[in-house]
Amino acid sequence: MAIHMGKPTTAGQTPGTEEPPDTGARTPSTGDRQDRHRLTALQGLAALSLDAMASVAYGPESIVLVLAAAGAHGMGFALPVTLAIAALLAVLVASYRQVIAAFPDGGGSYAVARRHLGRRTSLVAAASLILDYVLNVAVSVTAGVAALTSAFPELYGERVWICLGVLVLVTAVNLRGVVDSAKAFLVPTAVFVGSILAMVAVGLFRDGPVSTASAAGHASALGEGATAVGALLLLKAFAAGCSALTGVEAVANAVPSFRAPAARRAQRTEVALGALLGVMLIGLSVLIGRFHLQPVEGVTVLAQLADASFGHNLAFYVVQFATMVLLALAANTSFGGLPVLMSLLARDNHLPHFFALKADRQVHRHGVVWLALVSGVLLVLSGGDTNTLVPLFAIGVFVGFTICQIGMVRHWYGERPGGWRTKAALNGFGALLTGVSAVVVTATKFTEGAWLIVLALPLIVLAFEKIHRAYAQIGERLELGRVPQPPHRAHSLVVVPVSGLSRLTCQALTAARSLGDEVLAVTVTHPTAEDLPATEALRRDWELWKPGVELIELSSDTRSLGRPVSCYVRELARAHPGAQVTVLIPETEPAHLWQRMLQNQRGSVVAHAVRRDTDAVICRLRFRITADAR
């Protein structure tokens, strides 16, 4: 967010501009132009809910696979476990509606914790969300590609490259703006949701499965001999199914991405997301029980349900294709939520400030690119394997859920608006449920790789703290927030490194004499037989040219270029205390990009040495070589 300094402005007026007289004509304002690059409620559903929507492809399956260990008896608990998850979903949606209303600037768990639970707790929430968002990209892309390679096994060996290709596609769409990404993903989202709802509706009218062709010939994953289902198994099933709740917080994190009134649109999007996700999860679970579905190796639960409801026909393949596309594109939720969160962290000096910058289309490009790069590394390290990444998934988001709910309880207790007790009770109940879920998910997945998340969280928080301390030290050194002393004029010395006589040398000395009170030209010489002729020729030509500037020769036995110049500049500064020393480095700017490889990079070497060893001002003079130059 830009900070404008100057006279106060009225509400709705752009800082730094005068309010125009009311002529009755309607002209597009800055807000109207910016709104074109922000989301409607429907577009928000497409841009920010893909993660949650796609989770219906693996959420019910995760529950079934855990319960399958108890045999057919365990499968009867699929619906109760799903109902428990749906109840938690309802509490989360209601809670995040309140978060959106209370914190319309976005940030979700981080914003709530920062105001009510302290800086350290807010950083834990931010770190947990960052981990979950990054993992969501990797899991979504690998899951989508896994669906593709299941249909076309010959592509399995190229899965890493396909994953990276999908990641590049999603990144490129998001770099064009959040609205463009929403428009691009609106149709796949609608096809997926429509096909799942149609499958549930048709399946409810079936007395039995129409087809079991997809599962034929595959070994059953059901356990044998079990007659009871223990509490630990139910907790594991609940923890596995909670992966379907990831992405619920994305809308609250990205409220500023919506059109005005942003908070109201975001609330409608949150409710629509919760309703659709709940209906789909419960509907699929009912069908699992209705068709007495048994998990088999190599075929997804969703594929079996589509087969049972529609039959092995075109509708079956539509569901499979829509699932594959949406799983691959579910990474878009992270691209919509994480860059906004990172911009808030940067504004609070916990991340580099460039993460807070926006491009023309209201895109936090640095956040988008960073997310893509880190996710790409994860894809390569995991070998494009979903099972390697899933155990790490959903832990961070439940930590953020719990912190957010506790912070909202503090919020209502402090603000005490009308009905605050009911709102606080809702958030308190949500904190209890998500806290228990966080413990269960972490404990059941700890040995499968969750320990990496437990280790990574404090490391990310420490990185936030180190960046914050660095900015504090810079601010103290720059005396930010204080009125500085009046500027004064100091004696100016300009040093110009030269290697020969040319038009570039002439322009450099002309610029230097315009900048400083005293100009000194320096050249680095090497006392070797092969270099002596060039040194003598430069000395002779300089005397003949007589530019009115002294040429100082700096001898270097080691053929070093930058260090002799920086040593001379350092001695010059000591000899003239209080003077402003500037090093003006002349360089050519070639007409074509490839021609830069032809340059000797002398200027870069000198600039690096001077910047490293001295406090001198570095000025780089560009001499442009036009394409038609001869």
XYZ file of C-alpha atoms in Angstrom:
630
model
C 0.000 0.000 0.000
C 1.525 3.328 -1.016
C 1.984 6.001 1.666
C 1.278 9.480 0.345
C 2.655 12.506 2.156
C 1.036 15.867 1.710
C -2.177 17.640 2.583
C -5.100 15.577 3.894
C -7.578 14.219 1.404
C -11.247 13.629 1.745
C -12.750 10.153 1.691
C -12.752 8.712 -1.802
C -10.301 11.318 -3.137
C -7.017 10.163 -4.610
C -4.102 11.572 -2.579
C -2.194 14.297 -4.372
C -5.117 15.401 -6.565
C -7.708 18.127 -6.289
C -11.337 17.079 -6.140
C -12.960 18.074 -9.455
C -16.162 20.134 -9.448
C -19.405 18.224 -9.784
C -20.559 18.820 -13.343
C -23.138 16.063 -13.372
C -21.186 14.072 -15.973
C -20.105 10.545 -15.109
C -16.347 10.035 -15.605
C -14.442 6.883 -14.748
C -12.633 7.377 -11.445
C -9.425 5.691 -10.339
C -11.520 3.339 -8.207
C -13.669 2.394 -11.212
C -10.600 1.641 -13.313
C -9.079 -0.461 -10.530
C -12.364 -2.328 -10.035
C -12.050 -3.728 -13.544
C -9.058 -5.699 -12.264
C -10.871 -6.918 -9.134
C -13.201 -9.872 -8.570
C -16.946 -10.246 -8.495
C -18.396 -12.859 -6.122
C -18.711 -15.404 -8.948
C -15.193 -14.720 -10.209
C -13.907 -14.995 -6.633
C -15.475 -18.429 -6.406
C -13.545 -19.499 -9.514
C -10.258 -17.837 -8.571
C -10.084 -18.630 -4.841
C -12.041 -21.842 -4.329
C -10.359 -24.271 -6.698
C -8.294 -25.789 -3.882
C -11.363 -26.461 -1.741
C -13.465 -27.642 -4.686
C -10.806 -30.014 -5.951
C -10.419 -31.526 -2.488
C -13.648 -33.488 -3.017
C -11.575 -35.607 -5.411
C -9.242 -36.817 -2.647
C -11.004 -35.924 0.648
C -13.624 -38.725 0.622
C -11.034 -41.120 -0.788
C -8.665 -40.339 2.096
C -11.439 -41.191 4.570
C -12.347 -44.420 2.791
C -8.760 -45.632 2.532
C -8.254 -45.227 6.291
C -11.558 -46.891 7.205
C -10.841 -49.724 4.769
C -8.356 -51.107 7.296
C -11.382 -52.160 9.409
C -12.985 -53.964 6.477
C -16.607 -53.605 5.385
C -17.593 -52.769 8.969
C -15.320 -49.726 8.918
C -16.780 -48.470 5.641
C -20.081 -47.863 7.424
C -18.467 -44.972 9.298
C -17.652 -42.982 6.161
C -20.824 -40.878 6.411
C -20.496 -40.059 10.162
C -16.870 -38.982 9.671
C -17.866 -36.862 6.673
C -20.694 -35.257 8.657
C -18.193 -34.347 11.385
C -15.968 -32.721 8.777
C -18.980 -30.923 7.256
C -19.894 -29.598 10.718
C -16.368 -28.270 11.132
C -16.652 -26.728 7.659
C -19.863 -24.929 8.660
C -18.197 -23.509 11.779
C -15.186 -22.370 9.739
C -17.330 -20.673 7.085
C -19.361 -18.833 9.729
C -16.168 -17.831 11.531
C -14.433 -16.573 8.418
C -17.489 -14.505 7.484
C -16.888 -12.694 10.754
C -13.161 -12.392 9.982
C -13.946 -10.808 6.601
C -16.273 -8.265 8.219
C -13.807 -7.407 10.997
C -10.687 -7.332 8.781
C -11.663 -6.095 5.301
C -8.013 -5.399 4.389
C -7.384 -9.141 4.122
C -4.694 -11.237 5.734
C -7.022 -13.683 7.508
C -5.268 -15.434 10.384
C -2.232 -13.154 10.180
C -4.256 -9.932 10.383
C -6.378 -11.211 13.289
C -3.393 -12.463 15.281
C -1.346 -9.329 14.617
C -3.980 -7.119 16.208
C -5.160 -9.306 19.084
C -2.534 -11.960 19.873
C 0.775 -10.184 19.356
C 3.425 -10.073 16.660
C 5.029 -13.456 17.387
C 1.734 -15.329 17.225
C 0.795 -13.554 14.010
C 4.093 -14.653 12.468
C 3.356 -18.279 13.394
C -0.014 -17.944 11.643
C 1.622 -16.371 8.582
C 4.323 -19.054 8.423
C 1.742 -21.836 8.651
C -0.322 -20.306 5.841
C 2.729 -19.819 3.631
C 3.699 -23.463 4.056
C 0.186 -24.634 3.282
C -0.181 -22.406 0.233
C 3.120 -23.589 -1.235
C 2.287 -27.236 -0.560
C -1.154 -26.739 -2.083
C 0.428 -25.741 -5.393
C 2.680 -28.794 -5.426
C -0.049 -31.234 -4.314
C -2.656 -29.872 -6.734
C -0.357 -29.958 -9.742
C 0.987 -33.458 -8.995
C -2.540 -34.789 -8.345
C -3.802 -33.403 -11.633
C -0.862 -34.821 -13.549
C -1.335 -38.170 -11.747
C -4.885 -38.290 -13.120
C -3.493 -37.598 -16.589
C -0.791 -40.285 -16.372
C -3.398 -42.773 -15.094
C -5.305 -42.291 -18.328
C -2.126 -42.227 -20.449
C 0.488 -44.435 -18.702
C 3.089 -43.750 -21.380
C 3.426 -40.191 -19.988
C 4.376 -41.380 -16.490
C 8.117 -41.031 -17.098
C 7.642 -37.375 -18.105
C 5.450 -36.421 -15.132
C 7.952 -33.937 -13.643
C 8.163 -31.977 -16.888
C 4.383 -32.041 -17.265
C 4.030 -30.747 -13.676
C 6.411 -27.883 -14.431
C 4.511 -27.110 -17.631
C 1.200 -26.866 -15.738
C 2.878 -24.656 -13.125
C 4.174 -22.309 -15.837
C 0.672 -22.115 -17.356
C -1.024 -21.229 -14.051
C 1.717 -18.701 -13.238
C 1.430 -17.011 -16.630
C -2.351 -16.656 -16.289
C -1.997 -15.136 -12.800
C 0.633 -12.661 -13.968
C -2.049 -11.203 -16.219
C -4.221 -10.400 -13.197
C -6.584 -12.043 -10.754
C -9.626 -11.254 -12.919
C -8.076 -12.883 -15.983
C -7.254 -15.994 -13.940
C -10.835 -16.104 -12.640
C -12.239 -15.842 -16.175
C -9.878 -18.554 -17.421
C -10.830 -20.984 -14.654
C -14.553 -20.204 -14.437
C -15.587 -22.780 -17.046
C -13.509 -25.688 -15.633
C -14.874 -24.915 -12.149
C -18.468 -24.834 -13.394
C -18.036 -28.100 -15.341
C -16.514 -29.863 -12.327
C -19.094 -28.656 -9.802
C -21.946 -29.354 -12.230
C -20.713 -32.879 -12.981
C -20.268 -33.748 -9.291
C -23.703 -32.411 -8.338
C -25.273 -34.225 -11.312
C -23.506 -37.439 -10.300
C -24.848 -37.148 -6.735
C -28.368 -36.349 -7.923
C -28.448 -39.241 -10.412
C -26.848 -41.635 -7.931
C -29.507 -40.960 -5.291
C -32.132 -42.327 -7.683
C -30.202 -45.534 -8.368
C -30.994 -48.703 -6.496
C -27.514 -49.989 -7.234
C -24.449 -49.211 -9.314
C -25.055 -48.981 -13.055
C -21.520 -50.150 -13.819
C -18.460 -51.438 -11.992
C -16.275 -51.646 -15.084
C -13.650 -49.218 -13.754
C -12.996 -51.382 -10.670
C -13.110 -54.728 -12.482
C -9.867 -56.652 -12.266
C -8.387 -54.470 -9.520
C -7.455 -55.831 -6.111
C -9.634 -54.712 -3.180
C -8.006 -52.522 -0.518
C -10.399 -53.659 2.235
C -8.923 -55.186 5.376
C -10.119 -58.593 6.507
C -11.278 -59.988 9.811
C -12.013 -56.664 11.572
C -15.205 -56.551 13.644
C -14.798 -53.232 15.481
C -13.722 -49.700 14.690
C -11.568 -48.004 17.320
C -11.427 -44.348 18.226
C -7.877 -44.049 16.870
C -8.987 -45.262 13.442
C -11.847 -42.768 13.403
C -9.454 -39.969 14.386
C -7.109 -40.983 11.570
C -9.999 -40.977 9.106
C -11.115 -37.568 10.353
C -7.569 -36.215 10.038
C -7.238 -37.616 6.523
C -10.573 -36.135 5.445
C -9.681 -32.715 6.854
C -7.517 -32.208 3.778
C -10.842 -31.272 2.125
C -10.961 -28.108 4.267
C -7.808 -26.536 2.903
C -8.557 -23.398 0.925
C -11.504 -22.271 3.096
C -9.382 -19.397 4.435
C -8.257 -18.172 0.992
C -11.236 -15.823 0.553
C -10.554 -14.069 3.876
C -6.891 -13.653 2.936
C -7.700 -12.005 -0.391
C -10.567 -9.611 0.480
C -8.800 -6.607 -1.183
C -8.940 -8.493 -4.500
C -12.761 -8.118 -4.616
C -14.740 -5.252 -6.088
C -16.460 -2.806 -3.791
C -18.149 -3.503 -1.471
C -15.268 -5.976 -1.066
C -16.204 -7.382 2.342
C -19.792 -8.143 1.324
C -18.737 -9.833 -1.916
C -16.105 -11.868 -0.085
C -18.678 -12.992 2.499
C -21.043 -14.174 -0.240
C -18.182 -16.038 -1.884
C -17.253 -17.699 1.420
C -20.818 -18.879 2.024
C -21.177 -20.171 -1.555
C -17.892 -22.030 -1.229
C -18.931 -23.651 2.064
C -22.356 -24.626 0.767
C -21.070 -26.205 -2.451
C -18.217 -27.999 -0.714
C -20.473 -29.333 2.052
C -23.121 -30.589 -0.364
C -20.546 -32.336 -2.526
C -18.725 -33.982 0.396
C -21.909 -35.252 2.042
C -23.420 -36.306 -1.274
C -20.355 -38.339 -2.259
C -20.258 -39.962 1.172
C -23.952 -40.958 0.884
C -23.257 -42.540 -2.505
C -20.316 -44.482 -1.058
C -22.671 -46.087 1.452
C -25.533 -46.480 -1.033
C -23.400 -48.367 -3.552
C -21.430 -50.259 -0.851
C -18.300 -49.051 -2.541
C -15.033 -50.815 -1.795
C -11.711 -49.055 -2.450
C -9.519 -50.813 -4.993
C -5.923 -50.316 -5.999
C -5.311 -48.117 -9.024
C -8.800 -46.610 -9.324
C -10.007 -43.528 -7.485
C -13.157 -43.525 -5.381
C -14.520 -40.675 -7.498
C -14.046 -42.721 -10.669
C -15.962 -45.633 -9.138
C -18.801 -43.334 -8.075
C -19.043 -41.819 -11.565
C -19.118 -45.330 -13.005
C -21.835 -46.369 -10.561
C -24.031 -43.311 -11.163
C -23.626 -42.643 -14.888
C -22.279 -45.896 -16.239
C -19.069 -46.354 -18.207
C -19.974 -43.842 -20.894
C -19.268 -40.271 -22.006
C -20.501 -38.793 -18.691
C -17.956 -40.953 -16.847
C -15.105 -39.516 -18.919
C -16.413 -35.959 -18.508
C -16.167 -36.362 -14.724
C -12.646 -37.775 -15.011
C -11.465 -35.040 -17.360
C -13.047 -32.259 -15.288
C -11.438 -33.691 -12.149
C -8.047 -33.874 -13.801
C -8.233 -30.264 -15.040
C -9.517 -28.852 -11.761
C -6.913 -30.712 -9.688
C -4.160 -29.272 -11.839
C -5.639 -25.767 -11.679
C -6.415 -25.870 -7.937
C -3.009 -24.302 -7.426
C -4.678 -21.033 -8.439
C -6.094 -20.648 -4.916
C -2.556 -20.163 -3.607
C -1.770 -17.651 -6.351
C -4.851 -15.659 -5.321
C -4.257 -15.705 -1.543
C -0.529 -15.941 -0.831
C 0.705 -12.833 -2.716
C -1.809 -10.684 -0.773
C -0.617 -12.187 2.518
C 3.012 -11.621 1.525
C 2.243 -7.993 0.676
C 0.879 -7.478 4.204
C 3.973 -9.112 5.701
C 6.182 -6.863 3.562
C 4.227 -3.795 4.661
C 4.913 -4.799 8.274
C 8.664 -5.221 7.535
C 8.661 -9.023 7.881
C 9.384 -9.683 4.189
C 11.327 -7.673 1.572
C 9.360 -4.597 0.535
C 9.205 -5.534 -3.126
C 6.541 -8.124 -2.241
C 4.177 -5.205 -1.509
C 4.513 -3.752 -5.025
C 1.635 -4.101 -7.484
C 1.717 -4.219 -11.260
C -0.724 -2.470 -13.591
C -3.390 -5.171 -13.267
C -3.365 -5.139 -9.454
C -1.004 -8.142 -9.437
C 1.615 -8.741 -6.752
C 3.997 -10.083 -9.368
C 6.919 -10.706 -7.040
C 4.733 -12.867 -4.793
C 3.387 -14.799 -7.789
C 6.867 -15.453 -9.192
C 8.301 -16.417 -5.780
C 5.461 -18.881 -5.190
C 6.019 -20.424 -8.622
C 9.772 -20.825 -8.076
C 9.485 -22.453 -4.631
C 6.683 -24.727 -5.837
C 8.776 -25.706 -8.848
C 11.634 -26.748 -6.546
C 9.194 -28.870 -4.506
C 7.880 -30.537 -7.660
C 11.384 -31.455 -8.763
C 12.465 -32.709 -5.313
C 9.309 -34.831 -4.941
C 9.700 -36.276 -8.424
C 6.122 -35.249 -9.222
C 4.776 -37.791 -6.701
C 1.616 -36.760 -4.829
C 2.074 -39.314 -2.027
C 5.394 -37.711 -1.084
C 3.706 -34.349 -0.486
C 0.285 -35.249 0.961
C 1.535 -36.108 4.499
C 2.833 -32.527 4.774
C -0.475 -31.055 3.659
C -3.242 -29.490 5.802
C -1.178 -29.180 9.012
C -0.245 -25.555 8.535
C -3.762 -24.486 7.651
C -5.218 -25.921 10.874
C -2.613 -24.078 12.928
C -3.737 -20.900 11.166
C -7.416 -21.793 11.699
C -6.888 -22.170 15.455
C -4.902 -18.951 15.876
C -7.494 -17.047 13.853
C -10.415 -18.280 15.968
C -8.665 -17.473 19.260
C -7.863 -13.998 17.948
C -11.499 -13.426 16.978
C -12.617 -14.333 20.501
C -10.278 -11.603 21.790
C -11.639 -9.259 19.108
C -15.279 -9.650 20.148
C -14.426 -9.437 23.850
C -12.590 -6.162 23.249
C -15.058 -4.563 20.822
C -18.272 -5.903 22.415
C -20.723 -4.988 19.626
C -24.314 -6.176 19.637
C -24.532 -9.954 19.930
C -20.810 -10.221 20.708
C -21.312 -13.146 23.095
C -22.838 -15.291 20.359
C -20.075 -14.366 17.929
C -17.366 -15.017 20.518
C -18.945 -18.378 21.379
C -18.961 -19.351 17.698
C -15.284 -18.475 17.308
C -14.430 -20.158 20.614
C -16.160 -23.352 19.506
C -14.311 -23.122 16.178
C -10.984 -22.671 18.017
C -11.674 -25.797 20.080
C -12.555 -27.885 17.016
C -9.672 -26.672 14.856
C -7.204 -26.939 17.756
C -8.142 -30.564 18.327
C -7.997 -31.156 14.563
C -4.520 -29.591 14.371
C -3.250 -31.908 17.111
C -4.884 -34.974 15.535
C -3.626 -34.202 12.023
C -0.078 -33.523 13.237
C 0.053 -36.608 15.491
C -1.310 -39.007 12.889
C 0.958 -37.714 10.125
C 4.074 -36.940 12.179
C 6.098 -40.003 11.209
C 4.956 -39.733 7.574
C 6.756 -36.411 7.106
C 4.762 -33.937 9.209
C 7.866 -33.442 11.370
C 9.259 -31.375 8.495
C 6.411 -28.871 8.919
C 6.944 -28.771 12.688
C 10.616 -27.982 12.032
C 9.990 -25.501 9.220
C 7.501 -23.321 11.117
C 9.970 -21.901 13.696
C 12.634 -21.473 10.995
C 10.302 -19.316 8.893
C 9.323 -17.281 11.958
C 13.018 -16.717 12.731
C 13.512 -15.508 9.154
C 10.619 -13.051 9.583
C 12.200 -11.756 12.800
C 15.626 -11.345 11.206
C 14.172 -9.363 8.291
C 12.224 -7.190 10.742
C 15.383 -6.455 12.778
C 17.267 -5.593 9.585
C 14.604 -3.075 8.575
C 14.605 -1.636 12.109
C 18.369 -1.096 11.946
C 18.081 0.518 8.512
C 15.301 2.796 9.768
C 17.345 3.793 12.798
C 20.388 4.570 10.652
C 18.293 6.603 8.210
C 16.473 8.304 11.098
C 13.112 7.513 9.556
C 10.275 9.410 11.175
C 12.518 12.306 12.243
C 12.983 15.713 10.631
C 16.498 15.745 9.115
C 18.961 18.629 9.189
C 18.776 21.146 6.325
C 20.795 20.042 3.278
C 24.099 21.823 2.637
C 26.530 22.035 -0.252
C 29.765 20.064 0.031
C 32.903 20.201 -2.104
C 32.426 17.659 -4.888
C 35.148 15.420 -6.357
C 34.332 13.330 -9.433
C 36.592 10.403 -10.378
C 36.318 9.099 -13.959
C 37.981 5.728 -14.776
C 39.261 5.716 -18.386
C 41.087 3.160 -20.512
C 41.597 5.157 -23.708
C 40.512 8.186 -25.721
C 37.146 8.064 -27.454
C 33.882 9.920 -27.788
C 32.752 8.066 -24.678
C 35.698 9.524 -22.715
C 34.798 13.019 -23.875
C 31.155 12.670 -22.846
C 32.174 11.230 -19.483
C 34.483 14.164 -18.673
C 31.837 16.638 -19.858
C 29.275 15.071 -17.537
C 31.781 14.952 -14.681
C 32.638 18.652 -14.998
C 28.917 19.420 -14.879
C 28.528 17.370 -11.684
C 31.557 18.274 -9.594
C 33.889 21.059 -8.523
C 36.974 18.985 -9.285
C 37.360 16.175 -11.832
C 40.066 13.514 -11.769
C 40.591 10.944 -14.514
C 42.216 7.678 -13.459
C 43.593 4.784 -15.467
C 44.931 1.470 -14.216
C 48.343 0.526 -15.643
C 50.272 -2.740 -15.516
C 54.119 -2.658 -15.434
C 54.610 -5.431 -17.982
C 56.341 -5.300 -21.324
C 53.165 -6.029 -23.282
C 51.212 -3.243 -21.542
C 53.845 -0.483 -21.561
C 53.213 0.632 -25.191
C 49.488 1.130 -24.534
C 50.225 3.076 -21.332
C 52.730 5.368 -23.066
C 50.321 5.918 -25.984
C 47.509 6.967 -23.633
C 49.851 9.332 -21.748
C 51.016 10.912 -25.022
C 47.511 11.244 -26.476
C 46.216 12.767 -23.247
C 48.909 15.465 -23.320
C 48.068 16.241 -26.933
C 44.300 16.310 -26.249
C 44.622 18.612 -23.197
C 41.061 18.126 -21.791
C 41.829 20.249 -18.735
C 41.551 17.214 -16.451
C 44.506 15.544 -14.748
C 45.154 11.910 -15.687
C 46.281 9.842 -12.701
C 47.951 6.479 -13.328
C 47.231 3.705 -10.810
C 49.773 0.902 -11.069
C 48.594 -2.692 -10.464
C 51.048 -5.569 -10.335
C 48.280 -8.194 -10.173
C 46.378 -6.961 -13.260
C 43.476 -6.128 -10.954
C 41.118 -3.419 -12.215
C 38.574 -2.664 -9.490
C 40.765 -2.753 -6.367
C 43.263 -0.015 -7.473
C 40.362 2.343 -8.251
C 38.598 1.645 -4.935
C 41.872 2.120 -2.996
C 42.445 5.464 -4.685
C 38.884 6.592 -3.962
C 39.293 5.590 -0.314
C 42.553 7.601 -0.019
C 40.902 10.559 -1.753
C 38.035 10.528 0.767
C 40.512 10.466 3.675
C 42.473 13.364 2.192
C 39.332 15.472 1.696
C 37.094 14.929 4.758
C 33.616 16.353 4.278
C 33.882 16.264 0.477
C 31.435 14.336 -1.671
C 33.298 11.795 -3.804
C 31.535 10.481 -6.920
C 32.810 7.800 -9.277
C 31.396 8.285 -12.773
C 31.758 5.108 -14.844
C 31.270 5.495 -18.618
C 29.729 2.487 -20.406
C 28.305 1.714 -23.812
C 24.687 0.573 -24.230
C 24.562 -1.735 -27.285
C 21.657 -1.625 -29.722
C 20.823 -5.320 -29.311
C 20.601 -7.456 -26.204
C 22.890 -10.184 -27.563
C 25.648 -7.611 -28.134
C 26.089 -7.206 -24.378
C 28.010 -10.480 -24.438
C 30.642 -8.668 -26.543
C 31.407 -6.140 -23.783
C 34.347 -6.553 -21.397
C 32.251 -5.618 -18.304
C 34.971 -3.258 -17.001
C 32.340 -0.892 -15.664
C 30.631 -3.606 -13.620
C 33.952 -4.730 -12.124
C 34.873 -1.178 -11.064
C 31.367 -0.435 -9.734
C 31.365 -3.607 -7.632
C 34.759 -2.827 -6.076
C 33.877 0.807 -5.308
C 30.511 -0.149 -3.802
C 32.133 -2.865 -1.666
C 35.118 -0.878 -0.349
C 34.013 2.790 -0.204
C 31.098 5.109 0.560
C 31.462 6.988 -2.721
C 28.483 7.724 -4.934
C 28.484 5.588 -8.086
C 27.170 7.134 -11.294
C 27.047 5.034 -14.472
C 26.966 7.039 -17.719
C 25.256 5.144 -20.547
C 26.350 5.876 -24.136
C 23.687 4.380 -26.405
C 24.822 2.719 -29.640
C 21.910 3.135 -32.056
C 21.057 0.383 -34.541
C 21.856 2.576 -37.572
C 25.224 3.701 -36.232
C 28.230 2.987 -38.473
